[in-house]
PDB file of C-alpha atoms in Angstrom:
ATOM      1  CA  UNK A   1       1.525 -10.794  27.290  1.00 70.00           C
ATOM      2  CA  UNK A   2       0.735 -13.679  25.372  1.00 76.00           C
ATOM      3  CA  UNK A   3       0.303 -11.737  22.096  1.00 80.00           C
ATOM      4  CA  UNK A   4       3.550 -10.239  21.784  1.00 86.00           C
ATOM      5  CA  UNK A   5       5.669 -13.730  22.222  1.00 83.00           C
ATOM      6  CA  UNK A   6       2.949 -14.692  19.146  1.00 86.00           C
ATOM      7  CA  UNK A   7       4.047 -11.430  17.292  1.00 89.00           C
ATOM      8  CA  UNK A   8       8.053 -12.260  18.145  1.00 88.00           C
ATOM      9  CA  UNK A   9       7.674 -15.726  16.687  1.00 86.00           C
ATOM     10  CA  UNK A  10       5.874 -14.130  13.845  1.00 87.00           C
ATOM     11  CA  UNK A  11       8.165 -11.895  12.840  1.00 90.00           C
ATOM     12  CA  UNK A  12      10.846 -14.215  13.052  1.00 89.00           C
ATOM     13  CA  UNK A  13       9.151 -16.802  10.669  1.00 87.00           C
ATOM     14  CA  UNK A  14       8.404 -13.804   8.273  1.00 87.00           C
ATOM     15  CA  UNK A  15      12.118 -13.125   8.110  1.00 85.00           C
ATOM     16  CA  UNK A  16      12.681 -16.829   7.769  1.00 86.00           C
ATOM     17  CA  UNK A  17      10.133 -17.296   4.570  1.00 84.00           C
ATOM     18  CA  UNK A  18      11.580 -17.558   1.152  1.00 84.00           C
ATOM     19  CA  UNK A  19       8.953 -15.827  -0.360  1.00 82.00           C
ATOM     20  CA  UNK A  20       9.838 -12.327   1.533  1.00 84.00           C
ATOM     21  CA  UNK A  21      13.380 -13.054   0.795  1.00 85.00           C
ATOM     22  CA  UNK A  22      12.571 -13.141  -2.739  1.00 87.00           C
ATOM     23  CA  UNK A  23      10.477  -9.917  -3.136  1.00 85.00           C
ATOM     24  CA  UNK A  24      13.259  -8.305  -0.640  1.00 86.00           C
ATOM     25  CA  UNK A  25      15.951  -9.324  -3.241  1.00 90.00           C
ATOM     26  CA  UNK A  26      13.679  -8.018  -6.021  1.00 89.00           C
ATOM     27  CA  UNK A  27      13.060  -5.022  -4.454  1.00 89.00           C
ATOM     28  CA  UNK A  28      16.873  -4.173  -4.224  1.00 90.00           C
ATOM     29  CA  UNK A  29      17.103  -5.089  -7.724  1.00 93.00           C
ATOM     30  CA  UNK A  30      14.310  -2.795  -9.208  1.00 91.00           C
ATOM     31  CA  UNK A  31      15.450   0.087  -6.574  1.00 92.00           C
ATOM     32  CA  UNK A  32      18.719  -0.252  -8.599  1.00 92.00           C
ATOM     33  CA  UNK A  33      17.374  -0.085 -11.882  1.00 94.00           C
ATOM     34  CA  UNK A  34      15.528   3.362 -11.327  1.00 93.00           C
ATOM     35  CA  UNK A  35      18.694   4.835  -9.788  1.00 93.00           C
ATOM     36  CA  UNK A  36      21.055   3.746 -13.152  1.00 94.00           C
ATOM     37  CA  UNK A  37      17.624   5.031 -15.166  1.00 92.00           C
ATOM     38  CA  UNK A  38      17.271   7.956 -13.698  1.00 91.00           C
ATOM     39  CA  UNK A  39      21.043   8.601 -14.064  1.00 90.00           C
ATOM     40  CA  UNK A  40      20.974   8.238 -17.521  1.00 91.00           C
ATOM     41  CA  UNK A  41      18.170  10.675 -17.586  1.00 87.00           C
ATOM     42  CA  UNK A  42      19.772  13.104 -16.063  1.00 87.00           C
ATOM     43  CA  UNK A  43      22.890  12.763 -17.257  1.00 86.00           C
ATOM     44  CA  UNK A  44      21.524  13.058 -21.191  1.00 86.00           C
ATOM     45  CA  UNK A  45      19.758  16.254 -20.393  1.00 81.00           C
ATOM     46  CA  UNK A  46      23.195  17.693 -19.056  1.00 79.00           C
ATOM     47  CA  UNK A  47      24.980  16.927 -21.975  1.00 79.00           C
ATOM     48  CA  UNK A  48      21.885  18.634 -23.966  1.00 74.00           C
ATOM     49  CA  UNK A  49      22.386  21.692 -21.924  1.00 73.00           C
ATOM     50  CA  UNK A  50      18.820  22.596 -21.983  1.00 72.00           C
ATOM     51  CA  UNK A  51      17.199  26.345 -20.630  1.00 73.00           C
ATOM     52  CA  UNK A  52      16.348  26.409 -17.020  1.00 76.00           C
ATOM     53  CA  UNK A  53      17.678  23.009 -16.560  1.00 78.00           C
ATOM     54  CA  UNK A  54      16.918  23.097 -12.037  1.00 79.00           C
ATOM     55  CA  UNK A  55      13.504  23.905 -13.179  1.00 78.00           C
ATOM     56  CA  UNK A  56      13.874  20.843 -15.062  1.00 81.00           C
ATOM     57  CA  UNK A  57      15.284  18.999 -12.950  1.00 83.00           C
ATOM     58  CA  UNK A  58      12.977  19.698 -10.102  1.00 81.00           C
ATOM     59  CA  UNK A  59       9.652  19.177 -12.321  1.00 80.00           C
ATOM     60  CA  UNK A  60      11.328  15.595 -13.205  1.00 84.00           C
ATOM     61  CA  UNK A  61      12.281  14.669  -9.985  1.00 87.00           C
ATOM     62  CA  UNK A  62       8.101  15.641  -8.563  1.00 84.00           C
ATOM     63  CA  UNK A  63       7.336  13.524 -11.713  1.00 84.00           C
ATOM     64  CA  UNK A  64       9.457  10.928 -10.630  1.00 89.00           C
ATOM     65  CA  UNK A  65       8.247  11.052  -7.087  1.00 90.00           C
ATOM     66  CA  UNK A  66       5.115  10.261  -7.883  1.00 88.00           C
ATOM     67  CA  UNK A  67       5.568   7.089  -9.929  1.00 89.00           C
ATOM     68  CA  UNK A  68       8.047   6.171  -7.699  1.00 92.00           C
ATOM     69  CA  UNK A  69       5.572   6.245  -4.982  1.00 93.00           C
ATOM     70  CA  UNK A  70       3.236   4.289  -7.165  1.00 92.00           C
ATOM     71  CA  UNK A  71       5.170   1.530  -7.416  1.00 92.00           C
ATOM     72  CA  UNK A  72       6.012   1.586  -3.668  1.00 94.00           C
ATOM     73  CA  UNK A  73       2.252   1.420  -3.148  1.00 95.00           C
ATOM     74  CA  UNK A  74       1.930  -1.496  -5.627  1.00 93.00           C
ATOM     75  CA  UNK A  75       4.936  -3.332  -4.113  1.00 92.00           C
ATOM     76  CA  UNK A  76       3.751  -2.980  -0.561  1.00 94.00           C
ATOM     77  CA  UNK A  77       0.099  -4.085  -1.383  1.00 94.00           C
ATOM     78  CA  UNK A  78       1.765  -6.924  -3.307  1.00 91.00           C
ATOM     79  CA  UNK A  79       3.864  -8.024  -0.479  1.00 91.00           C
ATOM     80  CA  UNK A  80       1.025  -7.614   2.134  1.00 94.00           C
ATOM     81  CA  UNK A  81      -1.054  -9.868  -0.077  1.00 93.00           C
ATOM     82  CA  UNK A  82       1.816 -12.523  -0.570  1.00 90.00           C
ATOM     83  CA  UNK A  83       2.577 -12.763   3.364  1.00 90.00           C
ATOM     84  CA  UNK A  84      -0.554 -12.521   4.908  1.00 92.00           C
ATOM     85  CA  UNK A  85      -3.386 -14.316   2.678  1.00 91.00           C
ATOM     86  CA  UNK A  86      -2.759 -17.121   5.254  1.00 87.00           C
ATOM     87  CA  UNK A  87      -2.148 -15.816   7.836  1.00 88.00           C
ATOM     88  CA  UNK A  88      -4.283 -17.935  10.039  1.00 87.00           C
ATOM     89  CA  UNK A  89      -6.098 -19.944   7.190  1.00 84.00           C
ATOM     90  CA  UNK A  90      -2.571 -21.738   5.921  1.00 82.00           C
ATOM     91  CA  UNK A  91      -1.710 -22.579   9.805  1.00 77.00           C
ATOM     92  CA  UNK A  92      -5.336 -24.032  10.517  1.00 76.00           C
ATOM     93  CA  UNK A  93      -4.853 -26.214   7.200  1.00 75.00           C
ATOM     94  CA  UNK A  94      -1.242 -26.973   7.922  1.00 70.00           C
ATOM     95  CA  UNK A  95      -2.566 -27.725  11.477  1.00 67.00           C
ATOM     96  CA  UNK A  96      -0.274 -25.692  13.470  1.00 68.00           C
ATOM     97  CA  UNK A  97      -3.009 -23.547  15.318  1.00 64.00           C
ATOM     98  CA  UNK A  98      -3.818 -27.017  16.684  1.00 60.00           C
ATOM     99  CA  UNK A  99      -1.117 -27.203  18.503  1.00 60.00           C
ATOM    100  CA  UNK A 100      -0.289 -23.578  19.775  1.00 60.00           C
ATOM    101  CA  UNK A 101      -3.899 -22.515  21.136  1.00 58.00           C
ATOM    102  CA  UNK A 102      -4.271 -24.984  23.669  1.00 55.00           C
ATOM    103  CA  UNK A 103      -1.460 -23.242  25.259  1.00 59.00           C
ATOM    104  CA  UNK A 104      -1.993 -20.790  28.060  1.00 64.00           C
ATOM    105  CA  UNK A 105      -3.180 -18.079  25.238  1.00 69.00           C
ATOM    106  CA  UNK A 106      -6.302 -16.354  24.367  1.00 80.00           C
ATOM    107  CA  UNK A 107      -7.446 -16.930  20.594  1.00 81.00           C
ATOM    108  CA  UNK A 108      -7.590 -12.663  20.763  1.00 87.00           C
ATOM    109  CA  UNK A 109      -3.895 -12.839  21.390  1.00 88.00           C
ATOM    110  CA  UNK A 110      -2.758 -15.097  18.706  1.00 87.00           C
ATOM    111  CA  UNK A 111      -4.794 -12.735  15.925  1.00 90.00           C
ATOM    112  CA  UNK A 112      -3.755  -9.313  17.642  1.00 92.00           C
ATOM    113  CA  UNK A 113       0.210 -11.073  17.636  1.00 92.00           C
ATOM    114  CA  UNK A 114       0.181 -12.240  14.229  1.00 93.00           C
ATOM    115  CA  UNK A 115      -1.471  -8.483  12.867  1.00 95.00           C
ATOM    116  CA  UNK A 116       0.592  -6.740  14.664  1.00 95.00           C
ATOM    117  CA  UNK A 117       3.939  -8.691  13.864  1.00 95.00           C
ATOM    118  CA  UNK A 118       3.082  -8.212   9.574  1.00 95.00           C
ATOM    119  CA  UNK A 119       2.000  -4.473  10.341  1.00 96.00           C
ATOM    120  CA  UNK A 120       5.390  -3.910  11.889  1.00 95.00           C
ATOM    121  CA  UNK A 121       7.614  -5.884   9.233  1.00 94.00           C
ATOM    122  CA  UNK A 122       5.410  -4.264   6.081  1.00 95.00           C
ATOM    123  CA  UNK A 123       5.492  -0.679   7.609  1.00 96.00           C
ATOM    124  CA  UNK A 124       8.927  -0.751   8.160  1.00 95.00           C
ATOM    125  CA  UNK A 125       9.096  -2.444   4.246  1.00 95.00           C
ATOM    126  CA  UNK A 126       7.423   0.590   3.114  1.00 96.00           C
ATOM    127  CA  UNK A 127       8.868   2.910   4.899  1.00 96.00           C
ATOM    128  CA  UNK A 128      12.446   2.184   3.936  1.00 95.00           C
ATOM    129  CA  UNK A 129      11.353   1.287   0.336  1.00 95.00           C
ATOM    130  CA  UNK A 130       9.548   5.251  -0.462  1.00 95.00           C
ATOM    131  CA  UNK A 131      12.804   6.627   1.216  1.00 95.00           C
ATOM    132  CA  UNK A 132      14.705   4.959  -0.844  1.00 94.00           C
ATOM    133  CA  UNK A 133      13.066   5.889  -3.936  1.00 95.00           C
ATOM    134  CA  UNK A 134      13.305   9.356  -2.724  1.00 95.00           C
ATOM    135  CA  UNK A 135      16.454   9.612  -1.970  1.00 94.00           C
ATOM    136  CA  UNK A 136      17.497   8.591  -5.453  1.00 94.00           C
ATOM    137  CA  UNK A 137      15.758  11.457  -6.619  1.00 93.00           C
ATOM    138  CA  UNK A 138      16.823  14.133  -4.310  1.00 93.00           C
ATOM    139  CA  UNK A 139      20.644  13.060  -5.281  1.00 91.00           C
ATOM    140  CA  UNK A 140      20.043  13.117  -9.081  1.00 89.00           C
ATOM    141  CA  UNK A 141      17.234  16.002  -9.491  1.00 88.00           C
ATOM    142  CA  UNK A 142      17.344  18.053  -5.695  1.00 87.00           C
ATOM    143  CA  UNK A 143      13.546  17.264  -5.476  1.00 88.00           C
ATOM    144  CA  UNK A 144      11.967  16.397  -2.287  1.00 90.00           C
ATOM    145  CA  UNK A 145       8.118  16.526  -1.561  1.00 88.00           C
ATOM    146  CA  UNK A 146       7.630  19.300   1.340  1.00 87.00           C
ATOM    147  CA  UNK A 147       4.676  16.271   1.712  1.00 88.00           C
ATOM    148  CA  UNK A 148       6.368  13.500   2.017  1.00 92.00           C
ATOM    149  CA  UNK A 149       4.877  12.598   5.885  1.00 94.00           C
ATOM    150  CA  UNK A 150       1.788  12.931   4.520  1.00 94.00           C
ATOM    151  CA  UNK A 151       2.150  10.859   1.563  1.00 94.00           C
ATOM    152  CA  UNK A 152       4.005   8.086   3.565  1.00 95.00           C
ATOM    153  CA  UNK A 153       1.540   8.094   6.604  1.00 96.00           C
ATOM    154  CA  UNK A 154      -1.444   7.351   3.542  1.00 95.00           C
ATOM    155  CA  UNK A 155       0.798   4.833   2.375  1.00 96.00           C
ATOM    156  CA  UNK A 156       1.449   2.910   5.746  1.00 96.00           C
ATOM    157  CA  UNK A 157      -2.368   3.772   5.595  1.00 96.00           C
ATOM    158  CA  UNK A 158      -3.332   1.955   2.709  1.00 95.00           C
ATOM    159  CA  UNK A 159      -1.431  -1.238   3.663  1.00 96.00           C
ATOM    160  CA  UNK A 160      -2.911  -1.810   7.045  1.00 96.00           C
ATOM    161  CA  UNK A 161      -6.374  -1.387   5.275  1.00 96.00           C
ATOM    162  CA  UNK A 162      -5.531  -3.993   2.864  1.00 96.00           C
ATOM    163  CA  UNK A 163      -3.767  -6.173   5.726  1.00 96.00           C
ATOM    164  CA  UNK A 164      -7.653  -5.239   8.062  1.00 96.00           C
ATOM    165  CA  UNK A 165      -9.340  -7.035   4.960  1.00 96.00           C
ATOM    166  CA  UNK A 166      -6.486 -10.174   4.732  1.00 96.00           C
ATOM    167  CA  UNK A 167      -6.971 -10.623   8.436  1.00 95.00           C
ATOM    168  CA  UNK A 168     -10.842 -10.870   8.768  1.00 94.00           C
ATOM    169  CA  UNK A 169     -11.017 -12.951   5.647  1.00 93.00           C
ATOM    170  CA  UNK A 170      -7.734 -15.486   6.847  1.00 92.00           C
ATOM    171  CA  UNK A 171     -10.170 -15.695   9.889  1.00 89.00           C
ATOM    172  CA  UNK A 172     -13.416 -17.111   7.975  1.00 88.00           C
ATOM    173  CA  UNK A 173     -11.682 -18.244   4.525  1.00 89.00           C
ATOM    174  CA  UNK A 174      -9.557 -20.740   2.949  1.00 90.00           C
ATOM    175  CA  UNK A 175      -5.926 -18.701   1.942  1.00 90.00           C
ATOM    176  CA  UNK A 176      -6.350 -18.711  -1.584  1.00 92.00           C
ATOM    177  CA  UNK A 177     -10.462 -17.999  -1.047  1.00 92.00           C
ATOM    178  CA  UNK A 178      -9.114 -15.098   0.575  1.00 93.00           C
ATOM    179  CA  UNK A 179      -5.955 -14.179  -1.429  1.00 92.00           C
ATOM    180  CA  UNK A 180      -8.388 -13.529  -4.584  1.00 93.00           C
ATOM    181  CA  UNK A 181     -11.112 -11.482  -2.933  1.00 93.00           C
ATOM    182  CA  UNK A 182      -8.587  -9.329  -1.903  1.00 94.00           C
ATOM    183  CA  UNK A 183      -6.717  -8.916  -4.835  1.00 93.00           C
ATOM    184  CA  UNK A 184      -9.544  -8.772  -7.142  1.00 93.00           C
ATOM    185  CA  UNK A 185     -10.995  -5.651  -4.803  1.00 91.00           C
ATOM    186  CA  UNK A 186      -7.661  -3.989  -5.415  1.00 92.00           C
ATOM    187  CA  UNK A 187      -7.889  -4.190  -8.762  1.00 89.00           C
ATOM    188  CA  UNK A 188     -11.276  -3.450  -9.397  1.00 86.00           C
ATOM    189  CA  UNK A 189     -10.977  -0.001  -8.028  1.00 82.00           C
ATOM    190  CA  UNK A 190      -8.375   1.613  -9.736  1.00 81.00           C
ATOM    191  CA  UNK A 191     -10.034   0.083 -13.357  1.00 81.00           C
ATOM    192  CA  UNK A 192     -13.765   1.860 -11.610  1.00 76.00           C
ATOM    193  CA  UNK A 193     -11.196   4.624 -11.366  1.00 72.00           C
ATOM    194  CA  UNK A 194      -9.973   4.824 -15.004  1.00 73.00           C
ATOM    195  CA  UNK A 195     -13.674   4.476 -15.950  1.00 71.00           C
ATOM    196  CA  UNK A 196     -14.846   7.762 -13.708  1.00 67.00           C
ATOM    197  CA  UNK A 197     -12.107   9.686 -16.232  1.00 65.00           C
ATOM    198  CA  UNK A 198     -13.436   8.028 -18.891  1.00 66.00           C
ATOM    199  CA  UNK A 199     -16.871   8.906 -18.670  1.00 67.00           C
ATOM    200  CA  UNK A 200     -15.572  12.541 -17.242  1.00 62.00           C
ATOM    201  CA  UNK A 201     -14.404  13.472 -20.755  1.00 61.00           C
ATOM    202  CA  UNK A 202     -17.363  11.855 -22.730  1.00 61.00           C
ATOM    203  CA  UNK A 203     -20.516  12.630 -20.364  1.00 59.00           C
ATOM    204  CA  UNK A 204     -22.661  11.450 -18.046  1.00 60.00           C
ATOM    205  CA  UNK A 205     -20.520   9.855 -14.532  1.00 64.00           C
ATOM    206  CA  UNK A 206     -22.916   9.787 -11.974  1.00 72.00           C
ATOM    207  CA  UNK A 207     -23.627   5.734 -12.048  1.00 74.00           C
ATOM    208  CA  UNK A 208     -19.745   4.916 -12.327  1.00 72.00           C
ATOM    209  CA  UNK A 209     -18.589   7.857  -9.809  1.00 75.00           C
ATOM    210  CA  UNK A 210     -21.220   5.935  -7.588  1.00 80.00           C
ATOM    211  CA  UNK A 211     -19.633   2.387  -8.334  1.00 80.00           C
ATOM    212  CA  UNK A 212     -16.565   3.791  -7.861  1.00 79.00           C
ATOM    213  CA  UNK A 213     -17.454   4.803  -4.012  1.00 83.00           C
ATOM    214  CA  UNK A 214     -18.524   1.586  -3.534  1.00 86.00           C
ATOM    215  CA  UNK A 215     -15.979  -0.408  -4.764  1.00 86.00           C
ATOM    216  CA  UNK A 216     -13.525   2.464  -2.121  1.00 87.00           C
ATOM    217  CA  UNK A 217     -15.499   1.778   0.803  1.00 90.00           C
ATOM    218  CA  UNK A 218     -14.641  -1.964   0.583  1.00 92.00           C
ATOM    219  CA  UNK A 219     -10.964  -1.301  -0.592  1.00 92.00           C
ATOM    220  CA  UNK A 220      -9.781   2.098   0.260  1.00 93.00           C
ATOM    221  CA  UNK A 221      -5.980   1.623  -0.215  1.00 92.00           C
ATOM    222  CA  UNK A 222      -7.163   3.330  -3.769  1.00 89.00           C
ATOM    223  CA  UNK A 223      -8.363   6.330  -2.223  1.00 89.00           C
ATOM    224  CA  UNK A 224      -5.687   6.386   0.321  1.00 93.00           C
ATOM    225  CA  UNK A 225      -3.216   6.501  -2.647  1.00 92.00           C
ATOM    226  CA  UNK A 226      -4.805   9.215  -4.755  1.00 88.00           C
ATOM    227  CA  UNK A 227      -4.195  11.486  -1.239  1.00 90.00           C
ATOM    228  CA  UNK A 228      -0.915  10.404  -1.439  1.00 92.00           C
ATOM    229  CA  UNK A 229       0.063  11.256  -4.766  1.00 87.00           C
ATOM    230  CA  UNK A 230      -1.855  14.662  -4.082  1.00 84.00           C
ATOM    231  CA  UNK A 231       0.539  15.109  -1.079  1.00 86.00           C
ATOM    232  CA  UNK A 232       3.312  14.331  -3.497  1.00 85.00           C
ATOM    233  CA  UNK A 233       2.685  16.656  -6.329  1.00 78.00           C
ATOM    234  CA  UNK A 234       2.554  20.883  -6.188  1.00 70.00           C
ATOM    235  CA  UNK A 235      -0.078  22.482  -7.041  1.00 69.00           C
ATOM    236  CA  UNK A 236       1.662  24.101  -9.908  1.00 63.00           C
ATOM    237  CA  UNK A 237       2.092  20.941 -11.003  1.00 60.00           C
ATOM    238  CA  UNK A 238      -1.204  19.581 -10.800  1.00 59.00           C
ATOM    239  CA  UNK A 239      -2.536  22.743 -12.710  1.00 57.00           C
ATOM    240  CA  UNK A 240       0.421  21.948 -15.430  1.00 53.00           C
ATOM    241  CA  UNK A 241      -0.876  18.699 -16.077  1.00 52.00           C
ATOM    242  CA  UNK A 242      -4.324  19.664 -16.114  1.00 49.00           C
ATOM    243  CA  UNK A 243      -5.334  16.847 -13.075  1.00 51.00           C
ATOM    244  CA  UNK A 244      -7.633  18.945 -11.487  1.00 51.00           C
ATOM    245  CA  UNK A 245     -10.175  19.158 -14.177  1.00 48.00           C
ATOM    246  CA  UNK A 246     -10.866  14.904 -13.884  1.00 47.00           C
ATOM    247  CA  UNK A 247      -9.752  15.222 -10.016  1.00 52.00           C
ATOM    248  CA  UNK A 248      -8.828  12.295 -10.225  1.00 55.00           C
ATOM    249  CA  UNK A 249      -6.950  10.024 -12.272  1.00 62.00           C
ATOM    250  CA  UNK A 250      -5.905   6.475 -11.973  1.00 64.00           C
ATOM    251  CA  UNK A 251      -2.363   6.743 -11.077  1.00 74.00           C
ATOM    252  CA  UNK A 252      -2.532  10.622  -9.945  1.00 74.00           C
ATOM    253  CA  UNK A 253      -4.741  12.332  -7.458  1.00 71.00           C
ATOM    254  CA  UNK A 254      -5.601  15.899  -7.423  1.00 65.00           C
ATOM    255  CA  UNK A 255      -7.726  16.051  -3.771  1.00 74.00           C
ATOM    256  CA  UNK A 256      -6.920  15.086  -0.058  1.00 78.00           C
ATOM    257  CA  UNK A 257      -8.804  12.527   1.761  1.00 86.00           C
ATOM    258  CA  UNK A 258     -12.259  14.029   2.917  1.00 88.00           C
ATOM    259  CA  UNK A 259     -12.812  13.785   6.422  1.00 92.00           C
ATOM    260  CA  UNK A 260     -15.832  11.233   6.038  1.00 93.00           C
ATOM    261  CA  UNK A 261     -13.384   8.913   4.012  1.00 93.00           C
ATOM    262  CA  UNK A 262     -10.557   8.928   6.958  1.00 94.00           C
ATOM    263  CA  UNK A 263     -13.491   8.273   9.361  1.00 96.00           C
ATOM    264  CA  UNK A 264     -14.156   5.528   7.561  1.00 96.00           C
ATOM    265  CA  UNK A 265     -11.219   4.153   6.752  1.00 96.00           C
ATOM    266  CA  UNK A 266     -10.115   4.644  10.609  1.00 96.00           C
ATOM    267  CA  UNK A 267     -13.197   2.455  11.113  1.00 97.00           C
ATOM    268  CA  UNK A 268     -12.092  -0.528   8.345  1.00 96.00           C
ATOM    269  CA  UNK A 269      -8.575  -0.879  10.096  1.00 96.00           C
ATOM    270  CA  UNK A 270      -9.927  -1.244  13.726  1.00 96.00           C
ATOM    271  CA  UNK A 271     -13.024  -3.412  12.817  1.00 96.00           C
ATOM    272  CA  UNK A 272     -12.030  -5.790  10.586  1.00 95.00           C
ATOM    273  CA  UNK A 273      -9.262  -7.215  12.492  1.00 95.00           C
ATOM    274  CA  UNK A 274     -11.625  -7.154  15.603  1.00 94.00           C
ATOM    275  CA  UNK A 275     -14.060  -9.234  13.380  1.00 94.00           C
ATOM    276  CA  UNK A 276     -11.214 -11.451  12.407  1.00 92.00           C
ATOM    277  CA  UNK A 277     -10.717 -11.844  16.070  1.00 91.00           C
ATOM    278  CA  UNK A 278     -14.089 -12.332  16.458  1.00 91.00           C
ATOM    279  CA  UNK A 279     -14.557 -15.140  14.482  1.00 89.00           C
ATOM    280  CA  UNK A 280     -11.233 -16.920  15.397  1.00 87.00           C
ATOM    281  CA  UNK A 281     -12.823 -17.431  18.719  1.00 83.00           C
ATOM    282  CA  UNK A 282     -15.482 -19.112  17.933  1.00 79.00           C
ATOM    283  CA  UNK A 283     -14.409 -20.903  14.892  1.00 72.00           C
ATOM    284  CA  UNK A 284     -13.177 -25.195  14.071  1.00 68.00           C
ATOM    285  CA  UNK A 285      -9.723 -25.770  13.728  1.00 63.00           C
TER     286      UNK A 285
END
């Protein structure tokens, strides 16, 4: 049971790091900002007195949802990135590995501790950090996705897969090596992304629809995230906005994940950690 004193420790020196203390506090702070915005929102279309103002109301507050959402997404791949780019690179360069793995503990156990001690703090962070949001909304507009397990389980989802790709890289890669592949992989998918609507409207998209896969198969937090905001939004809403005739654009997602694409990104989550695992055996520290 060697991994789970690693993943108690863990957690405990997550709690104990400045750096999520900061983003907590920031998260608090930007979770109160959308609550007095949307209350000001709200509370000028009262005062305007508008036609059919629940219908308003409710096609604000799935609006809302799904930005909201979005920035839950961004926040939790954010954090993910921030905690766990070193995850076992910074302690083999601050030497600290050194000392824990001749201890009675297999190398398997320190990198199956350490992943499962960040998946537990950053699923929980996400977790409480969409319900939030969404509670905001359902007190100011009465809106609440009937798809809101969906949407979160794509969510908790999309940060593991991020979190697979951290761990195999902290295995093989200096922390900051590893911070920017990551990082530029998540941002080089949603820009393929705005490109496939781009091309959509103008012409041809078979050669960008096809970079686009690729650049999903080796991040598909994007993908998971379009599903999500699909699970988010009705379809009368989708139809409103017209989303179904790009399927899919960079912030908003009109289709559920295909079953090859949840194969697959089953696959990513188990693997790459294994491979992390893999290499930590066998690796200098």
């Amino acid at each position: 049971m060697g991994w789970l004193v690693i993943a108690r420790f863990t957690i405990k020196e997550i709690v104990r790091r400045r750096i999520f203390a900061a983003v907590v506090v920031l998260t608090v702070l930007l979770l109160g900002l959308f609550t007095l915005l949307l209350n000001a929102l709200v509370d000028n279309l009262q005062r305007a007195q508008p036609e059919n103002m629940e219908l308003l109301l409710l096609g604000i507050g799935a609006l809302m949802a799904v930005l909201a959402s979005w920035s839950v997404y961004l926040q939790s791949s954010l954090m993910t990135l921030l905690l766990t780019a070193g995850m076992l690179s910074g302690e083999i360069e601050a030497g600290t590995l050194a000392v824990i793995v001749p201890k009675p503990l297999h190398r398997v156990e320190v990198v199956f501790g350490k992943w499962l001690a960040y998946a537990l703090v950053l699923a929980v962070y996400t977790a409480v950090l969409e319900l939030g949001f969404l509670g905001v909304i359902y007190w100011k507009t009465g809106y609440w996705p009937d798809g809101l397990a969906q949407a979160l389980g794509l969510l908790e989802l999309g940060m593991l897969s991020l979190l697979a790709l951290l761990t195999a890289g902290s295995a093989s890669l200096p922390t900051l090596a590893n911070g920017a592949i990551a990082a530029l992989l998540f941002l080089a998918t949603p820009i393929a992304s705005f490109a496939q609507v781009v091309t959509q409207i103008t012409g041809e998209s078979t050669t960008v629809e096809r970079i686009r896969t690729v650049f999903e198969l080796l991040m598909p937090a994007d993908a998971l995230w379009h599903a999500a905001s699909a699970a988010l939004l009705p379809p009368v809403a989708q139809d409103l906005i017209g989303i179904r005739q790009v399927q899919n654009l960079p912030i908003i997602g009109a289709e559920a994940l295909t079953p090859a694409m949840a194969l697959w990104v089953a696959l990513y989550i188990v693997v790459l950690p294994l491979l992390g695992m893999l290499r930590f055996s066998h690796r200098d520290l």
